[in-house]
Amino acid sequence: MQLEVVTPSRKMLETAVESVTLPGSEGELGILPEHIPLVTTLHTGVLSYSSNGETRALAVHWGYAQVEAGRVSVLVELAESADEIDVDRARSAETRARETLSGISVSGENWEAEQQRLTKYEAKFKRALVRQQVLQFR
């Protein structure tokens, strides 16, 4: 199969693969050769793929994937390889998000603003964790 990963600013990857695992919006999705055609949304997560017996991964952040005729096309807002991720920055982001999340209360007069803040920091927390997971594939 051919895997292509594209962001708004670059073509991140184009390579032959034996399998792909995607962070689908409904859960993890495994793609093998001759998979049925589909289009799905992706959430922040780890996109992993096997090529020449080696597993590699990218951190991807929200997008779409299309599977058809031996090709997996992934369009995401942001994709990062392990080499592009700063481990210290990812850990700091996790700590900051965790601290902020512990102080958010979605009750009272400002519950709508706090709910938006909660959603924002949950996303930051998830991105930080995903970046750290991808580092394991170095």
CSV table of C-alpha atoms in Angstrom, one decimal:
chain,number,residue,atom,x,y,z
A,1,MET,CA,0.0,0.0,0.0
A,2,GLN,CA,1.0,3.6,-0.4
A,3,LEU,CA,0.7,6.0,2.6
A,4,GLU,CA,0.6,9.7,2.1
A,5,VAL,CA,0.4,12.2,4.9
A,6,VAL,CA,-0.2,15.9,4.0
A,7,THR,CA,-0.6,19.0,6.1
A,8,PRO,CA,-1.6,22.5,4.9
A,9,SER,CA,2.1,23.4,4.8
A,10,ARG,CA,3.8,20.3,3.5
A,11,LYS,CA,3.7,16.7,2.3
A,12,MET,CA,5.0,15.0,5.4
A,13,LEU,CA,5.4,11.5,4.1
A,14,GLU,CA,4.8,9.3,1.0
A,15,THR,CA,6.0,5.7,1.3
A,16,ALA,CA,5.1,2.1,0.7
A,17,VAL,CA,3.8,0.4,3.8
A,18,GLU,CA,2.4,-3.0,4.9
A,19,SER,CA,-0.1,-1.6,7.4
A,20,VAL,CA,-1.3,1.6,8.9
A,21,THR,CA,-3.0,2.4,12.3
A,22,LEU,CA,-5.0,5.6,12.4
A,23,PRO,CA,-6.4,7.5,15.4
A,24,GLY,CA,-10.0,7.6,14.1
A,25,SER,CA,-12.7,9.7,15.8
A,26,GLU,CA,-14.5,6.5,16.8
A,27,GLY,CA,-11.3,4.7,18.0
A,28,GLU,CA,-8.1,3.2,16.5
A,29,LEU,CA,-8.5,1.9,13.0
A,30,GLY,CA,-6.1,-0.7,11.4
A,31,ILE,CA,-5.6,-0.7,7.7
A,32,LEU,CA,-4.2,-3.7,5.8
A,33,PRO,CA,-3.8,-4.3,2.0
A,34,GLU,CA,-7.2,-4.7,0.2
A,35,HIS,CA,-9.1,-2.8,2.9
A,36,ILE,CA,-12.5,-1.7,1.9
A,37,PRO,CA,-12.7,2.0,0.7
A,38,LEU,CA,-13.6,4.5,3.4
A,39,VAL,CA,-13.3,8.1,4.5
A,40,THR,CA,-13.0,8.9,8.2
A,41,THR,CA,-12.2,11.7,10.5
A,42,LEU,CA,-9.1,11.6,12.7
A,43,HIS,CA,-8.5,13.0,16.2
A,44,THR,CA,-5.3,13.8,17.8
A,45,GLY,CA,-3.3,10.6,18.2
A,46,VAL,CA,-0.6,8.4,17.0
A,47,LEU,CA,-0.5,7.3,13.4
A,48,SER,CA,1.7,4.3,13.1
A,49,TYR,CA,2.8,2.3,10.1
A,50,SER,CA,4.9,-0.7,9.2
A,51,SER,CA,7.4,-0.5,6.4
A,52,ASN,CA,10.1,-3.1,5.7
A,53,GLY,CA,9.5,-4.8,9.0
A,54,GLU,CA,10.0,-1.6,11.0
A,55,THR,CA,7.2,0.3,12.8
A,56,ARG,CA,7.3,4.1,12.8
A,57,ALA,CA,4.9,6.7,14.0
A,58,LEU,CA,3.8,10.3,13.6
A,59,ALA,CA,1.8,12.5,16.0
A,60,VAL,CA,-1.2,13.8,14.0
A,61,HIS,CA,-3.7,16.4,15.1
A,62,TRP,CA,-7.2,16.4,13.7
A,63,GLY,CA,-8.0,15.6,10.1
A,64,TYR,CA,-9.3,13.1,7.6
A,65,ALA,CA,-8.2,9.8,6.1
A,66,GLN,CA,-9.2,8.1,2.8
A,67,VAL,CA,-8.6,4.5,2.0
A,68,GLU,CA,-9.0,3.3,-1.6
A,69,ALA,CA,-7.3,1.0,-4.1
A,70,GLY,CA,-4.1,0.3,-2.2
A,71,ARG,CA,-3.6,3.9,-1.0
A,72,VAL,CA,-4.1,5.6,2.4
A,73,SER,CA,-4.3,9.4,2.1
A,74,VAL,CA,-4.2,11.3,5.3
A,75,LEU,CA,-4.9,15.1,5.5
A,76,VAL,CA,-4.2,16.6,8.9
A,77,GLU,CA,-3.8,20.0,10.4
A,78,LEU,CA,-0.4,19.1,11.9
A,79,ALA,CA,1.9,16.0,11.7
A,80,GLU,CA,5.1,15.6,13.7
A,81,SER,CA,7.7,12.9,13.5
A,82,ALA,CA,9.7,11.8,16.6
A,83,ASP,CA,12.7,13.7,15.3
A,84,GLU,CA,10.7,17.0,15.3
A,85,ILE,CA,9.4,16.7,18.8
A,86,ASP,CA,11.1,18.4,21.7
A,87,VAL,CA,10.7,16.1,24.7
A,88,ASP,CA,11.2,18.8,27.3
A,89,ARG,CA,8.7,21.1,25.7
A,90,ALA,CA,6.1,18.2,25.4
A,91,ARG,CA,6.6,17.4,29.1
A,92,SER,CA,6.3,21.1,30.1
A,93,ALA,CA,3.1,21.4,28.0
A,94,GLU,CA,1.7,18.3,29.8
A,95,THR,CA,2.5,19.7,33.2
A,96,ARG,CA,1.0,23.2,32.4
A,97,ALA,CA,-2.2,21.6,30.9
A,98,ARG,CA,-2.6,19.3,33.9
A,99,GLU,CA,-2.2,22.2,36.4
A,100,THR,CA,-4.7,24.3,34.4
A,101,LEU,CA,-7.2,21.5,34.1
A,102,SER,CA,-7.1,20.9,37.9
A,103,GLY,CA,-8.2,24.5,38.5
A,104,ILE,CA,-11.1,24.6,36.1
A,105,SER,CA,-14.6,24.6,37.5
A,106,VAL,CA,-17.6,24.4,35.0
A,107,SER,CA,-20.2,25.6,37.5
A,108,GLY,CA,-21.3,29.0,38.5
A,109,GLU,CA,-21.8,32.2,36.5
A,110,ASN,CA,-19.0,31.7,34.0
A,111,TRP,CA,-19.6,28.0,33.2
A,112,GLU,CA,-19.7,28.6,29.5
A,113,ALA,CA,-16.3,30.3,29.4
A,114,GLU,CA,-14.9,27.6,31.7
A,115,GLN,CA,-16.3,24.9,29.5
A,116,GLN,CA,-14.5,26.4,26.5
A,117,ARG,CA,-11.3,26.7,28.6
A,118,LEU,CA,-11.7,23.1,29.7
A,119,THR,CA,-12.0,21.9,26.0
A,120,LYS,CA,-9.0,23.9,25.0
A,121,TYR,CA,-6.7,22.5,27.8
A,122,GLU,CA,-8.0,19.0,27.3
A,123,ALA,CA,-6.8,19.3,23.7
A,124,LYS,CA,-3.4,20.7,24.8
A,125,PHE,CA,-3.0,17.9,27.3
A,126,LYS,CA,-3.8,15.2,24.7
A,127,ARG,CA,-1.4,16.7,22.2
A,128,ALA,CA,1.4,16.7,24.8
A,129,LEU,CA,0.7,13.0,25.6
A,130,VAL,CA,0.6,12.0,22.0
A,131,ARG,CA,3.9,13.7,21.3
A,132,GLN,CA,5.5,11.8,24.1
A,133,GLN,CA,4.0,8.5,22.9
A,134,VAL,CA,5.6,9.1,19.4
A,135,LEU,CA,9.0,9.6,21.0
A,136,GLN,CA,8.9,5.9,21.9
A,137,PHE,CA,9.2,5.1,18.1
A,138,ARG,CA,12.6,6.8,17.8
